[in-house]
XYZ file of N, CA and C in Angstrom:
528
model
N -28.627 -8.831 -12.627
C -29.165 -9.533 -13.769
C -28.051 -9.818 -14.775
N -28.775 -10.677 -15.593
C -27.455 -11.421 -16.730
C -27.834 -11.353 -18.229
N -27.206 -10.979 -18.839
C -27.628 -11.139 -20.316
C -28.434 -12.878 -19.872
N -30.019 -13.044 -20.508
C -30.748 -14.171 -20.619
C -31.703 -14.696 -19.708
N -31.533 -13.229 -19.148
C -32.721 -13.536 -17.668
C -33.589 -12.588 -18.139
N -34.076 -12.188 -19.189
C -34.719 -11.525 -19.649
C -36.294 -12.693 -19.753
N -35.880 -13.949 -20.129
C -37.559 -14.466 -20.275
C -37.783 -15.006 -19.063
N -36.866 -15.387 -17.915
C -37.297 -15.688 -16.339
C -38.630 -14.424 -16.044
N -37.982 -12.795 -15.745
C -38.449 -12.487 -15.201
C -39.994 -11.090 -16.122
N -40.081 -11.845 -17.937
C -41.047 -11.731 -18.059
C -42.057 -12.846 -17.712
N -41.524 -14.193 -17.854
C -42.852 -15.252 -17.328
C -43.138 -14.718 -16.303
N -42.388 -14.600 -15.089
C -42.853 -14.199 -13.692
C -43.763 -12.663 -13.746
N -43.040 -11.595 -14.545
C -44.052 -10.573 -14.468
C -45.319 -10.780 -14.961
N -45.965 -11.721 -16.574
C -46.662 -12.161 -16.924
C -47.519 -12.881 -16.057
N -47.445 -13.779 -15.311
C -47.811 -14.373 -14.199
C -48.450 -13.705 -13.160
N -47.881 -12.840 -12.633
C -48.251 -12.328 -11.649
C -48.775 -10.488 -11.941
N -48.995 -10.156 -13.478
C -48.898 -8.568 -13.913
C -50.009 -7.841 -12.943
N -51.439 -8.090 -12.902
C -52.137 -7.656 -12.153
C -51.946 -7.595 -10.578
N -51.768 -8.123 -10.006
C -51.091 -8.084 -8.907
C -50.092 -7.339 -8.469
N -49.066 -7.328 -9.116
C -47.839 -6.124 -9.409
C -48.066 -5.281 -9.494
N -49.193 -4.812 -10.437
C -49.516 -3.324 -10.871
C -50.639 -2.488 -9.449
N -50.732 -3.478 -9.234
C -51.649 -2.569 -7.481
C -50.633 -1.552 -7.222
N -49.157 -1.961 -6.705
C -48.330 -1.034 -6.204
C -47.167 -0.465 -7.072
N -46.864 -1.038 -8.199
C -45.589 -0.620 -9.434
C -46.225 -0.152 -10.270
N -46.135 0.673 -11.215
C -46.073 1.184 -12.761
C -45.787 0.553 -13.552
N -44.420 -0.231 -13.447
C -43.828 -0.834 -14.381
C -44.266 -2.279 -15.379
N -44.317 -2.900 -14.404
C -44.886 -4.470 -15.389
C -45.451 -4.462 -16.735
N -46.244 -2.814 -16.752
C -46.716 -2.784 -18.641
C -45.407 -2.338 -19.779
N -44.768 -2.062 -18.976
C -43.367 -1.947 -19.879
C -42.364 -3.223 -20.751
N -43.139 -4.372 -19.972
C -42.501 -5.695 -20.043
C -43.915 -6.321 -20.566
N -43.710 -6.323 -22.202
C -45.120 -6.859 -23.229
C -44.218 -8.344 -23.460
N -43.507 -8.406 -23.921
C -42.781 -9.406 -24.635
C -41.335 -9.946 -23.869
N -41.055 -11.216 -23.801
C -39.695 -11.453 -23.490
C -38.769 -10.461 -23.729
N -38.717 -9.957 -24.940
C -37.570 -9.442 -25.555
C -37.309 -7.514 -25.093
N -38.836 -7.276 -24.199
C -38.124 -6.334 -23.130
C -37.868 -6.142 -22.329
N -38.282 -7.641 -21.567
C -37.976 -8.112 -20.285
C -35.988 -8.153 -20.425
N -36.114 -8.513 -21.841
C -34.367 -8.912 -22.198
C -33.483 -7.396 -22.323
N -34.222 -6.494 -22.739
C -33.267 -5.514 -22.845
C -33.646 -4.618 -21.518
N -34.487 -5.131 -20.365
C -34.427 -3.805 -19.581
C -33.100 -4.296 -18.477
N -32.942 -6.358 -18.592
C -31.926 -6.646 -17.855
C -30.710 -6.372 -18.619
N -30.396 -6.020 -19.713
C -29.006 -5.836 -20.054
C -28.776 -4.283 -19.463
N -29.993 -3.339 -19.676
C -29.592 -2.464 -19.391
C -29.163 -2.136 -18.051
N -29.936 -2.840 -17.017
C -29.303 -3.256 -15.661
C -27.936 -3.356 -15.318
N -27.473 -4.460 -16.369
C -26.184 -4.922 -16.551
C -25.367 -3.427 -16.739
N -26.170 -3.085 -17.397
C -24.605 -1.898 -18.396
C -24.812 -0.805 -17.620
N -25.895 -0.241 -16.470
C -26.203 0.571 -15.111
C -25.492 0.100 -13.844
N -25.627 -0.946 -13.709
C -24.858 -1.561 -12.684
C -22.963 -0.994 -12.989
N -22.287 -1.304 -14.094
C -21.011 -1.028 -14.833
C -20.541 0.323 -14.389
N -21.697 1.358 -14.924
C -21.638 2.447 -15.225
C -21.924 3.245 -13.938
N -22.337 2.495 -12.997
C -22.345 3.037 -11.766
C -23.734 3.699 -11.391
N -24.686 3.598 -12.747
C -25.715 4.130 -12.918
C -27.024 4.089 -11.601
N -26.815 2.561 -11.267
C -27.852 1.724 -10.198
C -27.581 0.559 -10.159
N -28.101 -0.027 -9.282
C -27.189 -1.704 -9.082
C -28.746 -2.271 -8.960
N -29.028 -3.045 -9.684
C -30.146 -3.814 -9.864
C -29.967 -5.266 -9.844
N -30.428 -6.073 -9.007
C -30.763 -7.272 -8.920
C -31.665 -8.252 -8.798
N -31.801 -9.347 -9.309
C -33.171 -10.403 -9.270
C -32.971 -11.194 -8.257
N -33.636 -11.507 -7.207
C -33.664 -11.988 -6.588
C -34.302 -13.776 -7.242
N -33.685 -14.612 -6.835
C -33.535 -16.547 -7.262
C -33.753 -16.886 -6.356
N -34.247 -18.054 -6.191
C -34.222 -19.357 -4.915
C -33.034 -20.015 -5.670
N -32.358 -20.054 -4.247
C -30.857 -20.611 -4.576
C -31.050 -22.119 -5.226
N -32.421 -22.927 -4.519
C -32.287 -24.836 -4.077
C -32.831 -25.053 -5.967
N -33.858 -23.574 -6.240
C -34.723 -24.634 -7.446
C -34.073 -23.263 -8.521
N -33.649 -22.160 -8.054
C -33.268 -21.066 -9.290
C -34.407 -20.811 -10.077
N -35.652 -20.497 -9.040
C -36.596 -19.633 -9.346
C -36.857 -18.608 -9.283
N -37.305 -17.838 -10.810
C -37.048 -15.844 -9.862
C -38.190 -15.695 -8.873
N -37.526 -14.879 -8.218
C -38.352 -14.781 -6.895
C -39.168 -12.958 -7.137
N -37.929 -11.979 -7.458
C -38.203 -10.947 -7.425
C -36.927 -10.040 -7.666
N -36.719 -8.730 -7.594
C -35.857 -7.716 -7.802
C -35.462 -6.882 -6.513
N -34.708 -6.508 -6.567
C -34.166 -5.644 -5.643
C -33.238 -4.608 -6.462
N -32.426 -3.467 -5.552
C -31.410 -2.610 -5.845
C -31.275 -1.684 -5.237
N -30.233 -0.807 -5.534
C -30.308 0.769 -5.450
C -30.228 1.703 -6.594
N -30.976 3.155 -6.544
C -31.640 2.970 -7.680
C -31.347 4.816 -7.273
N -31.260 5.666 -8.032
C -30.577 6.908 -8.083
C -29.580 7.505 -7.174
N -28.492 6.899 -7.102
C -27.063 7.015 -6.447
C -26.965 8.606 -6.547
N -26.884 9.197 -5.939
C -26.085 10.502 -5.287
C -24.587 10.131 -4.965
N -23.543 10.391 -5.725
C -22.340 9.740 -5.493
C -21.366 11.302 -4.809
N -21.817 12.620 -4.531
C -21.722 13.185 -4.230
C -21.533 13.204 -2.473
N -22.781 12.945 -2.264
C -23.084 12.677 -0.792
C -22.584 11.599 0.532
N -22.051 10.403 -0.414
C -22.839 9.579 -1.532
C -23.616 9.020 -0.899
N -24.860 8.746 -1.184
C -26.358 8.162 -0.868
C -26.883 7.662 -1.960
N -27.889 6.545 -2.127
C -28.868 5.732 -2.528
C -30.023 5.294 -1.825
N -31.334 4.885 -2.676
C -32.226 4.630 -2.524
C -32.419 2.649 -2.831
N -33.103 2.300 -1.924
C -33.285 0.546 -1.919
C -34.951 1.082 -2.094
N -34.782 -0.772 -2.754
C -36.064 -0.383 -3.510
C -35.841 -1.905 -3.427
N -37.027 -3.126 -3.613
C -37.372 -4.411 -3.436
C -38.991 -5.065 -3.987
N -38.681 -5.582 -4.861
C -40.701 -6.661 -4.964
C -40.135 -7.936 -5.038
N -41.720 -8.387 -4.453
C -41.460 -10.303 -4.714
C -42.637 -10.706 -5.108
N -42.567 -11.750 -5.664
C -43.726 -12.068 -6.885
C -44.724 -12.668 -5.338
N -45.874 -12.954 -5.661
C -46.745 -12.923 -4.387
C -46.191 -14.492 -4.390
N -45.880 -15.278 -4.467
C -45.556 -16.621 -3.922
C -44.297 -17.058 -2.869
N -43.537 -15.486 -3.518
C -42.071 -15.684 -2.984
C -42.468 -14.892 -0.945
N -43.699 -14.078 -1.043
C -43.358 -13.337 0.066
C -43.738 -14.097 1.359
N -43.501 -13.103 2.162
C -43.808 -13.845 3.687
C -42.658 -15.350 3.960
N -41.588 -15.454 3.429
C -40.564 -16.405 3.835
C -39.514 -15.731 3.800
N -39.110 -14.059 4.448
C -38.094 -13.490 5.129
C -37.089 -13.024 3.543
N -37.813 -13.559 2.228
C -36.364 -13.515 0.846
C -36.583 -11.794 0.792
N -37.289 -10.803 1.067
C -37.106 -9.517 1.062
C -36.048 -8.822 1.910
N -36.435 -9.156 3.450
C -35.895 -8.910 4.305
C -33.908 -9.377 4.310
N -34.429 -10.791 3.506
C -32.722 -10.818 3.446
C -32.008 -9.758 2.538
N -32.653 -9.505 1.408
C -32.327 -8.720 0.255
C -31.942 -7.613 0.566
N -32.772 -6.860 1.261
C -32.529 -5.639 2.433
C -31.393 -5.915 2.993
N -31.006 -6.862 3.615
C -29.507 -6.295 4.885
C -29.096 -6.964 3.608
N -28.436 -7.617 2.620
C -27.317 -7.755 1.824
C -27.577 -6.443 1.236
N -28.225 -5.831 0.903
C -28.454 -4.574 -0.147
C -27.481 -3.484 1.428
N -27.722 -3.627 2.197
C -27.222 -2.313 3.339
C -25.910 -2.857 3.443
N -25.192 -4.133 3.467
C -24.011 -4.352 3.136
C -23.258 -3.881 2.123
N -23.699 -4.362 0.875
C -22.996 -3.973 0.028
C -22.714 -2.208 -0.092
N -23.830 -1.760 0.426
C -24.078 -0.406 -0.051
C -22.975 0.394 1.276
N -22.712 -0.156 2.399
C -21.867 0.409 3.567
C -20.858 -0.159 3.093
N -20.488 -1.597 2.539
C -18.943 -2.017 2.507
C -18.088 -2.040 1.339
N -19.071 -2.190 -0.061
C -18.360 -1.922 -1.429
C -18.579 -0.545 -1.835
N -20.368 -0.232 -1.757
C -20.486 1.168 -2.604
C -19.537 2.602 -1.669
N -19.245 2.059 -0.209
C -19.133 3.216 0.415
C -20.291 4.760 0.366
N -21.241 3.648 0.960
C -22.073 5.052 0.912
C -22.479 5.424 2.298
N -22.740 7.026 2.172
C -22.770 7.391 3.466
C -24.374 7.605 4.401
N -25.128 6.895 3.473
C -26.731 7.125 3.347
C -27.322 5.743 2.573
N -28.451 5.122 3.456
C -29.215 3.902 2.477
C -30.593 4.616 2.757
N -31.335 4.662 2.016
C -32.246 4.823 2.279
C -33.508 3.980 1.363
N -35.210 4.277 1.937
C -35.722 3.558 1.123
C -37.283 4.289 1.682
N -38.147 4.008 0.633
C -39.260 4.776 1.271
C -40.503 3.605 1.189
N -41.881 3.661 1.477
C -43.142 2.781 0.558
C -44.391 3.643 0.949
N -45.563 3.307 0.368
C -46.694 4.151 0.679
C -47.365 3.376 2.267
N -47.711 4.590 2.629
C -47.883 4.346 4.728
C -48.945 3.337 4.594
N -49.773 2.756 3.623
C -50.464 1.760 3.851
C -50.153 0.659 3.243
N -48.870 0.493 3.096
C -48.197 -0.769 2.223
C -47.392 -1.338 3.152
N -48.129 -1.746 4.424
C -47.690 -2.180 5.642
C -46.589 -3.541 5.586
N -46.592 -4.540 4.843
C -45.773 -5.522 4.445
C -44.757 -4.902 4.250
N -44.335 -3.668 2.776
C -43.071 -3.244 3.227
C -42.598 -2.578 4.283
N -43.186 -1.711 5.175
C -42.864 -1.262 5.756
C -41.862 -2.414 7.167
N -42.616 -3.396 6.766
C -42.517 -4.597 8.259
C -41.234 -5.084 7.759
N -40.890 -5.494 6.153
C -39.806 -5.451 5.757
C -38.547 -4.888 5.920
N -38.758 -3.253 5.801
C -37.694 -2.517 6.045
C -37.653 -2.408 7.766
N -38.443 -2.345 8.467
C -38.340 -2.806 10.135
C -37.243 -3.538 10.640
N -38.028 -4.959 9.915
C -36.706 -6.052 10.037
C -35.715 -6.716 9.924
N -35.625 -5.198 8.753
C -34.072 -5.453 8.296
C -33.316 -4.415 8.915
N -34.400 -3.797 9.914
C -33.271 -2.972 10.343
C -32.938 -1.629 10.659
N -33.738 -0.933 9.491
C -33.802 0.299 8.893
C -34.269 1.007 9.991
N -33.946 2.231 10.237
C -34.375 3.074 11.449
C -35.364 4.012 10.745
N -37.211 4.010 10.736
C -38.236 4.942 10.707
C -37.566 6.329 10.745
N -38.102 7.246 9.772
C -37.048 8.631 10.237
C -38.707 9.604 10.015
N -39.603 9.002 9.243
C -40.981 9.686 9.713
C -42.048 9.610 8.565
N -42.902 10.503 8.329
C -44.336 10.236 7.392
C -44.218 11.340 6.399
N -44.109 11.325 5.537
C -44.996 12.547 4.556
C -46.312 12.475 3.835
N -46.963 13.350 5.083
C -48.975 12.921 4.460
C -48.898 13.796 3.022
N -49.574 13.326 2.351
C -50.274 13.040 1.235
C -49.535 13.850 0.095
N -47.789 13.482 -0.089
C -47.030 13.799 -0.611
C -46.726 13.737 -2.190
N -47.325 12.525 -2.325
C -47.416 12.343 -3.958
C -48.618 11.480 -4.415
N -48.460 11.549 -5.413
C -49.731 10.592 -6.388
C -48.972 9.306 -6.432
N -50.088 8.321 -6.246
C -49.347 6.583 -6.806
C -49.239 6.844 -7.989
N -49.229 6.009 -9.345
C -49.382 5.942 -10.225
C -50.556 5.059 -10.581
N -51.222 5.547 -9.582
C -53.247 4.996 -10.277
C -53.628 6.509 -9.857
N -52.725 7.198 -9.659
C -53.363 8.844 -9.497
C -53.876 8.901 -8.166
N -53.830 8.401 -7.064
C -54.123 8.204 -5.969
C -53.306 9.093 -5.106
N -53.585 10.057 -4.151
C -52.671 10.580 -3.025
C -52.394 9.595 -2.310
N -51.188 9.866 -1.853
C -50.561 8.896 -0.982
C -49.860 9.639 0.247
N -49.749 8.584 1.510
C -48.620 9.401 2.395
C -47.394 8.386 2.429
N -46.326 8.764 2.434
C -45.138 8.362 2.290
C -44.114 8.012 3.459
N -43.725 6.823 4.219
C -42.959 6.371 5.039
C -41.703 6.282 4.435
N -40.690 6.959 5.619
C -39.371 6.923 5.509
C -38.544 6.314 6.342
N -37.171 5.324 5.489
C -36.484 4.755 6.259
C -35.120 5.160 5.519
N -34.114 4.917 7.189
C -32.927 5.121 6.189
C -31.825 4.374 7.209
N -30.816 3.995 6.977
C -29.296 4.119 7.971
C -28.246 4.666 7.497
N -27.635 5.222 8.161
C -26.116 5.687 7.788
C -25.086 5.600 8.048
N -24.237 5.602 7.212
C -22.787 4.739 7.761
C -22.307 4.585 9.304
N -22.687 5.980 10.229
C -22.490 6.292 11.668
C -23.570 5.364 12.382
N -24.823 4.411 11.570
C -25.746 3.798 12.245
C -25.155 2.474 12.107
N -24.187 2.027 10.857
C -24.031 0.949 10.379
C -23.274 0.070 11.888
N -22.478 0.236 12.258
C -21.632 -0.282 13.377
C -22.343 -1.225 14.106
N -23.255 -0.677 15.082
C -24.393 -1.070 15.587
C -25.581 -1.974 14.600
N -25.456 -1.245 13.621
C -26.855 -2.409 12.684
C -26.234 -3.739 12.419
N -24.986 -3.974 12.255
C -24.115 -4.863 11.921
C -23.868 -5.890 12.809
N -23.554 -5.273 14.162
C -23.923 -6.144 15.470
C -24.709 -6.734 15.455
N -26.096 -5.846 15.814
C -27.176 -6.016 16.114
C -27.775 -7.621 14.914
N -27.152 -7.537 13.565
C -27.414 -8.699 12.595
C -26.980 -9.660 12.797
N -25.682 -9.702 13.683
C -24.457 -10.948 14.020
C -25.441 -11.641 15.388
N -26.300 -11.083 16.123
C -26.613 -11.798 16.947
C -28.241 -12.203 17.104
């Protein structure tokens, strides 16, 4: 994100808030442009700081926001991160997640040097799951009824991940 993409991706959250909020928390955090504006600077100054690398996903042809992506509590120790991805309901089902995903496992194997991607969604949020599939991600298993959504709901939890020793092969496997 950029200092001024702050009122892109409140129209779009505005637009689409109910919808969003089925599976995110967040969208009520974003009342007004102007915190849509400071949650992307803070992006900006997380991204810098090494904090999390957050990005909006655009249509390149018309530079419409589409949605967000990133990685999002870096273990720089290990080093490992978590991918994380939404698309406003107009943008989905035309593969812009799935791309977001293998550029997000690039960057994260070839700039961040990390030795772990990982990413999780709730086991009945089958779209992402088909997402992280086809981008690639190797299933590593289930955790039944591990946490609460944030509608207070139990949930069971699907896990995906690759790691640098998987990357070789995932990389191929993308070239052809």
């Amino acid at each position: 994100y950029r200092p001024g993409d702050g009122e892109a991706l409140f129209a779009a959250i505005s637009a689409h808030r109910d919808e969003l909020k089925q599976r995110m928390p967040w969208p009520d955090a974003h009342q007004a442009a102007a915190d849509s504006e400071a949650y992307v600077r803070r992006m900006q100054a997380d991204f810098v700081a090494r904090r999390q690398f957050v990005f909006g996903i655009w249509d390149r042809s018309s530079g419409d926001y589409l949605g967000g992506s990133g990685f999002h509590a870096p273990d720089w120790r290990t080093p490992k991160a978590e991918m994380g991805y939404f698309l406003l309901p107009p943008a989905r089902g035309r593969g812009h997640a799935t791309t977001a995903v293998r550029l997000l496992v690039r960057m994260g194997f070839e700039q961040l040097a990390l030795n772990r991607i990982h990413a999780t969604c709730d086991a009945d949020n089958t779209a992402s799951a088909n997402v992280l599939r086809r981008a690639g991600l190797r299933e590593e298993g289930l955790s039944r009824l591990d946490q609460r959504d944030h509608h207070g709901k139990l949930r069971d939890t699907m896990h995906f991940a690759l790691t640098f020793d998987d990357y070789p092969h995932w990389s191929a496997a993308q070239a052809s």
